[in-house]
GROMACS .gro file of N, CA, C and O in nm:
model
  208
    1MET      N    1   0.082  -0.118   0.000
    1MET     CA    2   0.000   0.000   0.000
    1MET      C    3   0.087   0.125   0.000
    1MET      O    4   0.053   0.223  -0.067
    2LEU      N    5   0.197   0.117   0.071
    2LEU     CA    6   0.287   0.232   0.077
    2LEU      C    7   0.347   0.262  -0.061
    2LEU      O    8   0.355   0.379  -0.102
    3VAL      N    9   0.387   0.159  -0.133
    3VAL     CA   10   0.448   0.179  -0.264
    3VAL      C   11   0.348   0.240  -0.361
    3VAL      O   12   0.377   0.340  -0.429
    4TYR      N   13   0.228   0.185  -0.370
    4TYR     CA   14   0.128   0.237  -0.463
    4TYR      C   15   0.078   0.375  -0.421
    4TYR      O   16   0.046   0.458  -0.506
    5GLY      N   17   0.072   0.399  -0.293
    5GLY     CA   18   0.037   0.533  -0.245
    5GLY      C   19   0.141   0.635  -0.286
    5GLY      O   20   0.108   0.747  -0.327
    6THR      N   21   0.268   0.597  -0.277
    6THR     CA   22   0.376   0.685  -0.319
    6THR      C   23   0.368   0.712  -0.469
    6THR      O   24   0.386   0.825  -0.515
    7TYR      N   25   0.342   0.607  -0.548
    7TYR     CA   26   0.324   0.625  -0.693
    7TYR      C   27   0.211   0.724  -0.721
    7TYR      O   28   0.223   0.810  -0.807
    8ALA      N   29   0.101   0.708  -0.651
    8ALA     CA   30  -0.014   0.796  -0.673
    8ALA      C   31   0.021   0.941  -0.644
    8ALA      O   32  -0.015   1.032  -0.720
    9VAL      N   33   0.092   0.965  -0.536
    9VAL     CA   34   0.131   1.102  -0.501
    9VAL      C   35   0.229   1.158  -0.603
    9VAL      O   36   0.214   1.271  -0.650
   10LEU      N   37   0.328   1.079  -0.641
   10LEU     CA   38   0.428   1.126  -0.737
   10LEU      C   39   0.368   1.155  -0.874
   10LEU      O   40   0.400   1.256  -0.936
   11PHE      N   41   0.283   1.066  -0.921
   11PHE     CA   42   0.228   1.083  -1.055
   11PHE      C   43   0.109   1.178  -1.061
   11PHE      O   44   0.059   1.208  -1.169
   12SER      N   45   0.066   1.229  -0.948
   12SER     CA   46  -0.041   1.329  -0.949
   12SER      C   47   0.014   1.471  -0.932
   12SER      O   48  -0.064   1.566  -0.926
   13THR      N   49   0.146   1.484  -0.928
   13THR     CA   50   0.204   1.618  -0.920
   13THR      C   51   0.184   1.691  -1.051
   13THR      O   52   0.166   1.629  -1.157
   14GLY      N   53   0.191   1.820  -1.046
   14GLY     CA   54   0.171   1.902  -1.166
   14GLY      C   55   0.272   1.871  -1.275
   14GLY      O   56   0.239   1.868  -1.393
   15VAL      N   57   0.397   1.847  -1.236
   15VAL     CA   58   0.501   1.817  -1.334
   15VAL      C   59   0.469   1.687  -1.408
   15VAL      O   60   0.478   1.681  -1.531
   16ALA      N   61   0.431   1.584  -1.335
   16ALA     CA   62   0.399   1.455  -1.398
   16ALA      C   63   0.276   1.465  -1.486
   16ALA      O   64   0.273   1.410  -1.596
   17VAL      N   65   0.175   1.536  -1.442
   17VAL     CA   66   0.053   1.552  -1.521
   17VAL      C   67   0.082   1.628  -1.649
   17VAL      O   68   0.038   1.588  -1.758
   18ARG      N   69   0.159   1.734  -1.641
   18ARG     CA   70   0.193   1.811  -1.762
   18ARG      C   71   0.279   1.730  -1.857
   18ARG      O   72   0.261   1.734  -1.980
   19ALA      N   73   0.371   1.651  -1.805
   19ALA     CA   74   0.456   1.567  -1.890
   19ALA      C   75   0.372   1.463  -1.962
   19ALA      O   76   0.391   1.439  -2.082
   20TYR      N   77   0.278   1.401  -1.891
   20TYR     CA   78   0.191   1.302  -1.955
   20TYR      C   79   0.104   1.369  -2.061
   20TYR      O   80   0.086   1.313  -2.171
   21GLN      N   81   0.049   1.485  -2.032
   21GLN     CA   82  -0.035   1.555  -2.129
   21GLN      C   83   0.045   1.589  -2.254
   21GLN      O   84  -0.009   1.586  -2.365
   22ARG      N   85   0.171   1.620  -2.237
   22ARG     CA   86   0.253   1.657  -2.352
   22ARG      C   87   0.294   1.536  -2.435
   22ARG      O   88   0.300   1.542  -2.558
   23PHE      N   89   0.322   1.424  -2.369
   23PHE     CA   90   0.377   1.307  -2.437
   23PHE      C   91   0.282   1.188  -2.440
   23PHE      O   92   0.325   1.076  -2.466
   24PHE      N   93   0.152   1.209  -2.415
   24PHE     CA   94   0.062   1.095  -2.401
   24PHE      C   95   0.053   1.011  -2.528
   24PHE      O   96   0.042   0.889  -2.522
   25ARG      N   97   0.060   1.074  -2.646
   25ARG     CA   98   0.052   0.994  -2.770
   25ARG      C   99   0.172   0.903  -2.784
   25ARG      O  100   0.159   0.787  -2.824
   26ALA      N  101   0.290   0.952  -2.752
   26ALA     CA  102   0.411   0.869  -2.760
   26ALA      C  103   0.406   0.758  -2.656
   26ALA      O  104   0.441   0.643  -2.685
   27ILE      N  105   0.361   0.790  -2.534
   27ILE     CA  106   0.353   0.690  -2.428
   27ILE      C  107   0.252   0.582  -2.465
   27ILE      O  108   0.282   0.462  -2.457
   28GLU      N  109   0.132   0.623  -2.507
   28GLU     CA  110   0.029   0.526  -2.544
   28GLU      C  111   0.072   0.445  -2.667
   28GLU      O  112   0.045   0.326  -2.676
   29GLY      N  113   0.139   0.510  -2.762
   29GLY     CA  114   0.188   0.439  -2.880
   29GLY      C  115   0.292   0.334  -2.844
   29GLY      O  116   0.291   0.223  -2.898
   30ALA      N  117   0.381   0.368  -2.752
   30ALA     CA  118   0.483   0.273  -2.709
   30ALA      C  119   0.420   0.153  -2.638
   30ALA      O  120   0.456   0.037  -2.666
   31PHE      N  121   0.325   0.179  -2.549
   31PHE     CA  122   0.256   0.068  -2.481
   31PHE      C  123   0.179  -0.017  -2.581
   31PHE      O  124   0.178  -0.140  -2.572
   32GLY      N  125   0.114   0.048  -2.677
   32GLY     CA  126   0.041  -0.026  -2.779
   32GLY      C  127   0.132  -0.114  -2.862
   32GLY      O  128   0.099  -0.229  -2.894
   33ALA      N  129   0.249  -0.061  -2.899
   33ALA     CA  130   0.345  -0.140  -2.978
   33ALA      C  131   0.396  -0.259  -2.898
   33ALA      O  132   0.408  -0.370  -2.952
   34VAL      N  133   0.426  -0.238  -2.771
   34VAL     CA  134   0.476  -0.348  -2.687
   34VAL      C  135   0.370  -0.456  -2.671
   34VAL      O  136   0.397  -0.576  -2.691
   35PHE      N  137   0.246  -0.417  -2.638
   35PHE     CA  138   0.140  -0.517  -2.621
   35PHE      C  139   0.109  -0.586  -2.753
   35PHE      O  140   0.078  -0.705  -2.756
   36GLY      N  141   0.115  -0.512  -2.865
   36GLY     CA  142   0.093  -0.573  -2.996
   36GLY      C  143   0.200  -0.675  -3.029
   36GLY      O  144   0.171  -0.783  -3.081
   37ALA      N  145   0.326  -0.643  -2.998
   37ALA     CA  146   0.436  -0.736  -3.023
   37ALA      C  147   0.423  -0.861  -2.937
   37ALA      O  148   0.445  -0.973  -2.984
   38VAL      N  149   0.386  -0.843  -2.811
   38VAL     CA  150   0.368  -0.958  -2.722
   38VAL      C  151   0.252  -1.045  -2.772
   38VAL      O  152   0.263  -1.168  -2.775
   39GLY      N  153   0.144  -0.983  -2.814
   39GLY     CA  154   0.031  -1.058  -2.867
   39GLY      C  155   0.066  -1.134  -2.994
   39GLY      O  156   0.028  -1.250  -3.012
   40ALA      N  157   0.142  -1.071  -3.083
   40ALA     CA  158   0.185  -1.138  -3.206
   40ALA      C  159   0.276  -1.256  -3.174
   40ALA      O  160   0.266  -1.362  -3.237
   41HIS      N  161   0.362  -1.238  -3.076
   41HIS     CA  162   0.451  -1.347  -3.035
   41HIS      C  163   0.370  -1.465  -2.978
   41HIS      O  164   0.398  -1.581  -3.012
   42LEU      N  165   0.272  -1.435  -2.894
   42LEU     CA  166   0.188  -1.542  -2.839
   42LEU      C  167   0.111  -1.613  -2.950
   42LEU      O  168   0.097  -1.737  -2.948
   43LEU      N  169   0.060  -1.538  -3.045
   43LEU     CA  170  -0.012  -1.598  -3.157
   43LEU      C  171   0.079  -1.687  -3.239
   43LEU      O  172   0.043  -1.801  -3.274
   44ALA      N  173   0.200  -1.640  -3.268
   44ALA     CA  174   0.296  -1.720  -3.345
   44ALA      C  175   0.333  -1.846  -3.269
   44ALA      O  176   0.344  -1.955  -3.329
   45ASP      N  177   0.354  -1.837  -3.140
   45ASP     CA  178   0.385  -1.956  -3.059
   45ASP      C  179   0.270  -2.056  -3.062
   45ASP      O  180   0.291  -2.177  -3.070
   46GLY      N  181   0.148  -2.006  -3.054
   46GLY     CA  182   0.032  -2.095  -3.059
   46GLY      C  183   0.021  -2.166  -3.193
   46GLY      O  184  -0.010  -2.287  -3.198
   47VAL      N  185   0.048  -2.096  -3.302
   47VAL     CA  186   0.044  -2.158  -3.434
   47VAL      C  187   0.153  -2.263  -3.446
   47VAL      O  188   0.130  -2.374  -3.496
   48ARG      N  189   0.273  -2.231  -3.397
   48ARG     CA  190   0.383  -2.329  -3.401
   48ARG      C  191   0.349  -2.453  -3.320
   48ARG      O  192   0.383  -2.565  -3.359
   49GLU      N  193   0.284  -2.434  -3.205
   49GLU     CA  194   0.248  -2.547  -3.120
   49GLU      C  195   0.144  -2.636  -3.189
   49GLU      O  196   0.148  -2.758  -3.175
   50LEU      N  197   0.052  -2.576  -3.263
   50LEU     CA  198  -0.048  -2.655  -3.334
   50LEU      C  199   0.013  -2.738  -3.445
   50LEU      O  200  -0.034  -2.850  -3.473
   51ARG      N  201   0.118  -2.687  -3.507
   51ARG     CA  202   0.183  -2.759  -3.616
   51ARG      C  203   0.267  -2.877  -3.565
   51ARG      O  204   0.293  -2.970  -3.639
   52ALA      N  205   0.312  -2.870  -3.442
   52ALA     CA  206   0.401  -2.975  -3.388
   52ALA      C  207   0.327  -3.097  -3.344
   52ALA      O  208   0.220  -3.126  -3.349
   0.00000   0.00000   0.00000
């Protein structure tokens, strides 16, 4: 609880909010690319497993 509470306080500061507002497209794009790559990898592994 202490760790997540600290995260909440740190990321609710004006500096963090302004930084996210400025870079939110890049941040969301990066997360989207990472999750897309992980999903593609899981899909490829599943196809390989079906062939074996």
